[in-house]
Amino acid sequence: MTADTLQIEIQQTTKSRLQEVDFDNLVFGKNISDHMFVAEYRNGQWQDLRVVPYGDLSLSPATAALHYGQAIFEGMKAYRNDKGEVLTFRAIDNWARLNKSAERLCMPTIPEDIFMGGLTELLRLDAGWVPAQDGCSLYIRPYMFASDPYIGVKPSESYYFIIFTSPVGTYYAKPPRVKVETKYIRAAEGGVGGTKCAGNYAGSLYPAKLAQQEGYDQLIWTDAREHAIIEESGTMNIMFVLDGKLVTPKVSETTLDGITRKSIVAVAQHWGVPVEERVITVKEIIEALKNGSLEAAFGAGTAVVISPFATISYEGVDYTVPEVKPDSFVAKVKTYLTDLRTGKVEDPFGWTVKI
Ligand SMILES: *Cc1c(COP(=O)(O)O)cnc(C)c1O
């Protein structure tokens, strides 16, 4: 899996923008690092692997992805440990998930050595962009899109695979007020909800905007048939602590198989905390909120790690979610995952990899 046998051409920037970045006030998605990894798929093969200065692409207005949405992405993070070394977290799982999305969208899969080799070369070159500040990290965005200049509806024959990165700060936002969505849907059985395809996010903007106008920060998505089963929250997986157990919807074709979710489940099991991955109804959660058996409700995803909810709203009634106490499972697992990713504690799971 060495990048040497891969032949990645490296063209270093002559004008680093690193000095322009205010690492004490990082805004999510605003600063993009100096370089990007690019691979192009043509004639049935990934080729022209290169790490080049981050910059614009020149594309035909007929570029297939812009018309029919053959586009998928991933999101992950790299961290700096106390020794200054750069660590990735479960990158191999992001690679596997990208390929799962690719298959569903009729796109070519990416071989492991190209994904990991490209990522490694990129992180080596832009290692200086990985923040050292507490709670900060380097957000990594791998993505693929159809690039045929052709507007017939069919799978494209050419694609770009690109990775770029962006230093990001702590997510200080206050606990969100979330609304159970009972009209619009994110995903339906047989659809593409289980993939990280671009269109899923476009479709979620409008219902999210309506909820914001009503004073909520985010939605809880429910099943497409009856709006009775809880699926996800915004672009995060959803998890609850109920009667001392960690309870989360089981992964299905209408929920995304989140790596943060998976990690929290594994840590809970490692600690001997009972875990239930199952169908969770809205009714059950509202009952638990009413009778006090709901200890916590939170979203889980790479961007925020864990985002405890302040309020859950259902059919016009706001229910207050108990605050996270410092000695609770939620607080502990959040700290532990951060410590694991930054190499502060030993990693018994083999999730962190040194670049
Ligand atoms: C990316 C994503 C998640 C979270 O996945 P992580 O691997 O934990 O970042 C959850 N739900 C949706 C819809 C997503 O797109």
CSV table of C-alpha atoms in Angstrom, one decimal, residues 13 17 32-38 50-59 143 160 162-164:
chain,number,residue,atom,x,y,z
A,13,THR,CA,2.7,25.0,-4.1
A,17,ARG,CA,-1.6,30.2,2.4
A,32,ILE,CA,-9.0,25.1,2.6
A,33,SER,CA,-5.4,23.7,2.8
A,34,ASP,CA,-2.7,24.2,0.2
A,35,HIS,CA,-3.0,21.0,-1.7
A,36,MET,CA,-5.5,18.5,-3.1
A,37,PHE,CA,-5.3,14.9,-4.3
A,38,VAL,CA,-6.9,14.3,-7.7
A,50,ARG,CA,-1.6,13.7,-8.4
A,51,VAL,CA,-1.2,16.0,-5.4
A,52,VAL,CA,-1.4,19.6,-6.7
A,53,PRO,CA,-2.0,23.1,-5.3
A,54,TYR,CA,-5.6,23.5,-4.3
A,55,GLY,CA,-7.4,25.4,-7.1
A,56,ASP,CA,-10.2,25.6,-9.6
A,57,LEU,CA,-11.2,22.9,-12.0
A,58,SER,CA,-12.1,23.5,-15.5
A,59,LEU,CA,-15.4,21.7,-16.4
A,143,TYR,CA,-15.5,13.0,-3.0
A,160,TYR,CA,-13.0,12.8,-10.7
A,162,ILE,CA,-10.6,14.4,-5.2
A,163,ILE,CA,-9.5,14.9,-1.6
A,164,PHE,CA,-9.1,18.3,0.0
